[in-house]
Amino acid sequence: MPILLATDFDVAEQRLWRELLQTELPDERFVTDRQTVDDATIDIAIVANPPRGALSGLANLRLIQSLWAGVDRLLGDPSVPPQVAIARMVDPAMNVAMAETALWAVLSLHRGYYTYAAQQRARHWQSLPQRRADEIAVAVLGLGQMGRTVALRLADQGYRVSGWSTRPAEPARIDACTGDDALLPLLARADIVVNLLPLTPATRGLLCTRIFDAMPQGASLVNLARGAHVVDADLLAALDRGHLRHAVLDVFATEPLPADHRYWLHPNVTVLPHAAAQTDARSAATVAAANVRRLRAGESPQNQVDRVRGY
Amino acid sequence: MPILLATDFDVAEQRLWRELLQTELPDERFVTDRQTVDDATIDIAIVANPPRGALSGLANLRLIQSLWAGVDRLLGDPSVPPQVAIARMVDPAMNVAMAETALWAVLSLHRGYYTYAAQQRARHWQSLPQRRADEIAVAVLGLGQMGRTVALRLADQGYRVSGWSTRPAEPARIDACTGDDALLPLLARADIVVNLLPLTPATRGLLCTRIFDAMPQGASLVNLARGAHVVDADLLAALDRGHLRHAVLDVFATEPLPADHRYWLHPNVTVLPHAAAQTDARSAATVAAANVRRLRAGESPQNQVDRVRGY
């Protein structure tokens, strides 16, 4: 039975993925155009930001394998068949890429490199007081695959790392806590907050004035999860009044970030173009193919999304 | 016998160091003004960029303990008594600070964060192709205390790290080579070159067109050692013609970097104000005090400089 590829890829990306998947699964047939096959024959869809409606009416669909880690857009599309298993992309290479970005942002904040960049543009030569990593408290929000990888890599660099998650996380080599009551006390001790939560109804808009006020004067935010976690007006207000020192933002409510958005030229905001951790086709195609093989062998796909929980 | 403190510190720094040293060495007497004691009674000098002539004529001086890791300025001062032992600062906290800066620079180059910073100023949203750390070859020049710490930390992040030193280095968990013949082949394979060599007559001006031409098109330079390692006109030419992609420079022939220097506003140069690894007074005072105690106990001071070798 054919596998539908439903993505927003350009021609080159589409070709790359198709070749990699075909190499992994030589006996499978991949189609990108539903018109070329009978809908009833499609039992697997491999998707990356599929256009709305791309999966509607596929009566025999059994697995939707996402090539992206975040599935909030997929879950928000009412045309996606409700009973079909959805699997997220869990790729160790992507977790490492996310940890690299988090480490870069934390190092930049800890060692003053954003300040030095501003000083360079002003041709101003001034070294800043230097703190040791073990004097910097980092709170990682979200302790899933990515959050855990990030937290452990930061701890390996000597940072004082604590983690928080909406439900109890698997144990790791870091202090971890759970639930609303634990969040504000954790934030009160944090020099840097790194957000890696999944976007769910419970976490949408979580990063608002209440949270920023709980963080100490001069603390910084690194958002690598989803733009909708942040109430933008609240963040800008906290930065403008100097309560928060800096924000590193990889994700935004609207992407690409609109040209007239204040974030672009704010002196205390670092804008990244949703590049913190891109899916690496070479390793992700292997991960996706493994789930296809599991389904064909009558096994349950891995990394299935809990639709009620939302991730 | 009194210990002379000869530094270019401001009043607050001077007070901090004096308090820390006095706490470590409660039985010693520290002086900052030679006029207040008989020159013949001074047997130890603790120095940080001492003014020229600050140590001349100290007939009974037995140890000059530098608070900085680099002693090239001290060795270049003909008024420093020639037979006296000079000890450099070797402080693990300073090695770690250097490794943090090197890692930040390598991450920034590897993941395109300097490019994203330029894109932000132009309000341009464009993600770049993402490579894995094991696809990035980093060459570390200089495998002393700092070079080794940097090389190992980069290797821990997954980078393909090779090291080069002017004489055979102590073994470590990285590929290392030595001597002129090995340098150009190493550079030819490097995406990023990190310089942590000592400044000696043999390494002054080493980073010149010959070296930059040996590096591949699109490679980058990170200079965390001394400005005089670099022939600035050659580096600017290599950047201007697009052969080198980017340079991260913490050190300069003249510091502070003069306001009219092209480095300040060059789009492919990151300027840091000699802040890659500052001496941390808290740990360095302990290291300096240990050498004072060794001398008083009749033992040989640690981390002595070989004046012929130059470091």
XYZ file of N, CA, C and O in Angstrom, chain B residues 191-284:
376
model
N 37.828 23.449 9.602
C 36.751 24.423 9.394
C 36.940 25.637 10.309
O 36.570 26.750 9.957
N 37.486 25.384 11.498
C 37.670 26.450 12.493
C 39.049 26.257 13.127
O 39.394 25.142 13.539
N 39.831 27.337 13.189
C 41.141 27.311 13.845
C 41.052 28.164 15.108
O 40.644 29.330 15.048
N 41.403 27.561 16.246
C 41.382 28.281 17.534
C 42.827 28.448 17.987
O 43.535 27.458 18.217
N 43.272 29.703 18.132
C 44.654 29.961 18.528
C 44.778 30.188 20.030
O 44.159 31.090 20.586
N 45.584 29.314 20.669
C 45.896 29.460 22.097
C 47.385 29.281 22.327
O 47.817 28.840 23.402
N 48.191 29.655 21.329
C 49.645 29.556 21.469
C 50.166 30.602 22.437
O 49.574 31.670 22.598
N 51.299 30.322 23.080
C 51.984 31.394 23.806
C 52.617 32.348 22.785
O 52.916 31.927 21.658
N 52.784 33.606 23.174
C 53.460 34.560 22.282
C 54.959 34.497 22.552
O 55.416 34.827 23.651
N 55.691 34.050 21.551
C 57.152 33.947 21.645
C 57.712 34.482 20.331
O 56.963 34.716 19.375
N 59.034 34.666 20.261
C 59.597 35.084 18.962
C 59.220 34.120 17.840
O 59.056 34.536 16.694
N 59.031 32.847 18.155
C 58.715 31.854 17.122
C 57.264 31.929 16.660
O 56.936 31.488 15.558
N 56.363 32.451 17.501
C 54.939 32.453 17.134
C 54.432 33.853 16.778
O 53.301 33.980 16.293
N 55.229 34.885 17.039
C 54.803 36.246 16.701
C 54.572 36.346 15.198
O 55.431 35.941 14.413
N 53.394 36.835 14.798
C 53.119 36.991 13.368
C 52.892 35.678 12.625
O 52.819 35.651 11.397
N 52.724 34.587 13.379
C 52.525 33.279 12.729
C 51.268 33.268 11.854
O 51.240 32.655 10.777
N 50.209 33.930 12.319
C 48.924 33.862 11.618
C 48.898 34.931 10.527
O 48.426 36.047 10.721
N 49.428 34.544 9.369
C 49.613 35.461 8.249
C 49.044 34.809 6.980
O 48.440 33.749 7.040
N 49.226 35.460 5.853
C 48.625 34.991 4.602
C 48.960 33.530 4.307
O 48.107 32.765 3.852
N 50.211 33.132 4.583
C 50.612 31.736 4.328
C 49.679 30.760 5.052
O 49.272 29.733 4.510
N 49.356 31.107 6.303
C 48.489 30.255 7.124
C 47.041 30.334 6.630
O 46.350 29.320 6.502
N 46.573 31.561 6.377
C 45.175 31.713 5.952
C 44.956 31.021 4.605
O 43.909 30.394 4.383
N 45.938 31.107 3.699
C 45.803 30.429 2.403
C 45.757 28.918 2.563
O 45.143 28.220 1.740
N 46.396 28.410 3.603
C 46.386 26.960 3.831
C 45.033 26.484 4.340
O 44.695 25.307 4.208
N 44.266 27.394 4.950
C 42.938 27.018 5.465
C 41.967 26.930 4.286
O 42.120 27.627 3.293
N 40.939 26.061 4.401
C 40.008 25.945 3.271
C 39.160 27.203 3.106
O 38.923 27.936 4.066
N 38.707 27.423 1.896
C 37.711 28.468 1.609
C 36.552 28.351 2.607
O 36.007 27.269 2.801
N 36.208 29.476 3.254
C 35.066 29.468 4.164
C 35.413 29.093 5.596
O 34.518 29.036 6.445
N 36.679 28.842 5.889
C 37.070 28.527 7.266
C 37.089 29.804 8.104
O 37.021 30.920 7.581
N 37.149 29.625 9.430
C 37.107 30.755 10.351
C 38.244 30.669 11.362
O 38.754 29.582 11.657
N 38.607 31.839 11.913
C 39.687 31.937 12.899
C 39.139 32.458 14.216
O 38.346 33.403 14.242
N 39.570 31.829 15.312
C 39.245 32.311 16.661
C 40.571 32.561 17.357
O 41.323 31.618 17.628
N 40.890 33.829 17.635
C 42.160 34.144 18.296
C 41.916 34.573 19.738
O 41.378 35.632 20.010
N 42.308 33.684 20.657
C 42.108 33.928 22.084
C 43.447 34.068 22.800
O 43.490 34.057 24.026
N 44.544 34.206 22.048
C 45.871 34.175 22.662
C 46.459 35.585 22.774
O 46.318 36.233 23.821
N 47.110 36.060 21.726
C 47.695 37.389 21.735
C 47.480 38.040 20.373
O 47.546 37.363 19.346
N 47.241 39.347 20.384
C 47.045 40.058 19.130
C 48.237 39.953 18.202
O 48.075 39.876 16.974
N 49.452 39.922 18.770
C 50.662 39.922 17.945
C 50.880 38.597 17.219
O 51.781 38.494 16.393
N 50.057 37.581 17.500
C 50.119 36.366 16.680
C 49.623 36.625 15.260
O 49.955 35.876 14.352
N 48.774 37.639 15.103
C 48.076 37.869 13.830
C 48.710 39.038 13.076
O 48.976 40.084 13.671
N 48.919 38.844 11.785
C 49.254 39.968 10.905
C 47.915 40.552 10.438
O 47.234 39.975 9.590
N 47.542 41.680 11.038
C 46.177 42.189 10.856
C 45.847 42.461 9.395
O 44.731 42.154 8.946
N 46.785 43.031 8.655
C 46.498 43.343 7.242
C 46.210 42.060 6.461
O 45.335 42.040 5.591
N 46.932 40.991 6.793
C 46.713 39.712 6.097
C 45.335 39.133 6.442
O 44.633 38.597 5.576
N 44.961 39.245 7.712
C 43.657 38.710 8.119
C 42.531 39.488 7.444
O 41.576 38.896 6.921
N 42.645 40.819 7.451
C 41.597 41.629 6.815
C 41.504 41.300 5.326
O 40.393 41.208 4.776
N 42.646 41.099 4.685
C 42.628 40.767 3.251
C 41.937 39.423 3.023
O 41.141 39.274 2.087
N 42.235 38.446 3.887
C 41.631 37.111 3.720
C 40.115 37.169 3.944
O 39.354 36.454 3.294
N 39.675 38.019 4.891
C 38.238 38.188 5.124
C 37.602 38.951 3.967
O 36.517 38.594 3.489
N 38.271 40.017 3.525
C 37.688 40.875 2.491
C 37.500 40.133 1.174
O 36.523 40.375 0.456
N 38.422 39.235 0.857
C 38.266 38.521 -0.407
C 37.398 37.284 -0.240
O 37.211 36.514 -1.207
N 36.861 37.075 0.983
C 35.912 35.995 1.197
C 36.554 34.640 1.372
O 35.856 33.629 1.433
N 37.885 34.603 1.466
C 38.520 33.293 1.664
C 38.226 32.784 3.072
O 37.820 31.636 3.248
N 38.396 33.642 4.078
C 37.968 33.302 5.433
C 36.562 33.860 5.643
O 36.231 34.952 5.195
N 35.731 33.066 6.375
C 34.343 33.447 6.572
C 34.199 34.461 7.703
O 33.479 35.459 7.582
N 34.932 34.201 8.810
C 34.694 35.013 10.004
C 35.915 34.917 10.909
O 36.630 33.913 10.897
N 36.146 35.967 11.697
C 37.188 35.935 12.717
C 36.592 36.395 14.039
O 35.890 37.407 14.084
N 36.850 35.629 15.086
C 36.484 36.020 16.453
C 37.785 36.386 17.148
O 38.675 35.534 17.306
N 37.902 37.650 17.538
C 39.177 38.162 18.058
C 38.963 38.727 19.461
O 38.163 39.638 19.656
N 39.692 38.179 20.417
C 39.626 38.666 21.794
C 40.827 39.542 22.134
O 40.805 40.246 23.137
N 41.862 39.470 21.317
C 43.142 40.112 21.643
C 43.653 40.838 20.412
O 43.381 40.441 19.273
N 44.412 41.919 20.650
C 44.790 42.817 19.574
C 46.198 43.350 19.812
O 46.661 43.401 20.954
N 46.855 43.740 18.723
C 48.212 44.283 18.823
C 48.229 45.473 19.769
O 49.139 45.615 20.585
N 47.222 46.339 19.686
C 47.071 47.464 20.609
C 45.747 47.300 21.330
O 44.709 47.113 20.695
N 45.799 47.325 22.659
C 44.572 47.222 23.468
C 44.505 48.401 24.427
O 45.527 48.769 25.006
N 43.295 49.008 24.612
C 42.063 48.742 23.867
C 42.249 48.925 22.364
O 43.079 49.722 21.937
N 41.449 48.168 21.595
C 41.476 48.297 20.140
C 41.154 49.748 19.766
O 40.134 50.290 20.193
N 42.032 50.410 18.987
C 41.790 51.821 18.648
C 40.440 52.013 17.950
O 39.993 51.160 17.176
N 39.812 53.152 18.235
C 38.444 53.404 17.769
C 38.332 53.386 16.253
O 37.267 53.091 15.715
N 39.421 53.687 15.553
C 39.325 53.756 14.089
C 39.770 52.458 13.426
O 39.916 52.410 12.198
N 39.961 51.402 14.215
C 40.435 50.145 13.605
C 39.308 49.499 12.805
O 38.162 49.482 13.243
N 39.666 48.949 11.642
C 38.649 48.328 10.775
C 37.954 47.143 11.419
O 36.824 46.797 11.045
N 38.628 46.465 12.362
C 37.991 45.304 12.996
C 36.643 45.663 13.628
O 35.709 44.867 13.608
N 36.539 46.837 14.237
C 35.327 47.171 15.004
C 34.047 46.957 14.208
O 33.090 46.372 14.703
N 34.031 47.458 12.970
C 32.763 47.442 12.218
C 32.795 46.485 11.036
O 31.887 46.482 10.209
N 33.815 45.640 10.973
C 33.865 44.668 9.876
C 32.734 43.654 10.060
O 32.569 43.084 11.134
N 31.939 43.403 8.997
C 30.777 42.512 9.170
C 31.154 41.080 9.501
O 30.306 40.336 10.001
N 32.385 40.684 9.249
C 32.791 39.294 9.490
C 33.815 39.173 10.611
O 34.586 38.204 10.656
N 33.828 40.171 11.489
C 34.724 40.120 12.646
C 33.904 40.316 13.916
O 33.069 41.214 13.992
N 34.124 39.433 14.890
C 33.557 39.600 16.219
C 34.678 40.067 17.150
O 35.707 39.393 17.252
N 34.483 41.229 17.772
C 35.491 41.815 18.660
C 35.068 41.594 20.112
O 33.960 41.963 20.512
N 35.940 40.978 20.886
C 35.751 40.882 22.336
C 36.851 41.714 23.002
O 37.969 41.779 22.498
N 36.541 42.335 24.152
C 37.498 43.244 24.796
C 38.471 42.507 25.734
O 38.527 42.816 26.929
N 39.249 41.591 25.188
C 40.199 40.794 25.995
C 39.475 40.246 27.235
O 39.909 40.472 28.385
N 38.390 39.553 26.988
C 37.521 39.072 28.068
C 37.304 37.567 27.989
O 36.474 37.032 28.714
N 38.065 36.875 27.151
C 37.823 35.445 26.961
C 38.019 34.675 28.262
O 37.259 33.749 28.563
N 39.043 35.038 29.013
C 39.302 34.353 30.290
C 40.006 35.343 31.203
O 41.201 35.577 31.065
N 39.255 35.924 32.081
C 39.845 36.825 33.059
C 40.332 36.005 34.257
O 39.754 34.985 34.592
N 41.407 36.474 34.862
C 41.838 35.855 36.110
C 40.736 36.048 37.145
O 40.199 37.142 37.303
N 40.374 34.958 37.813
C 39.375 35.025 38.883
C 40.147 35.156 40.200
O 40.823 34.222 40.629
N 40.041 36.330 40.812
C 40.876 36.614 41.986
C 40.680 35.567 43.081
O 41.626 35.201 43.782
N 39.450 35.027 43.188
C 39.174 34.101 44.286
C 40.018 32.847 44.205
O 40.594 32.402 45.196
N 40.115 32.285 43.002
C 40.926 31.075 42.875
C 42.393 31.409 42.625
O 43.284 30.702 43.109
N 42.667 32.480 41.896
C 44.053 32.794 41.540
C 44.861 33.215 42.771
O 46.065 32.938 42.849
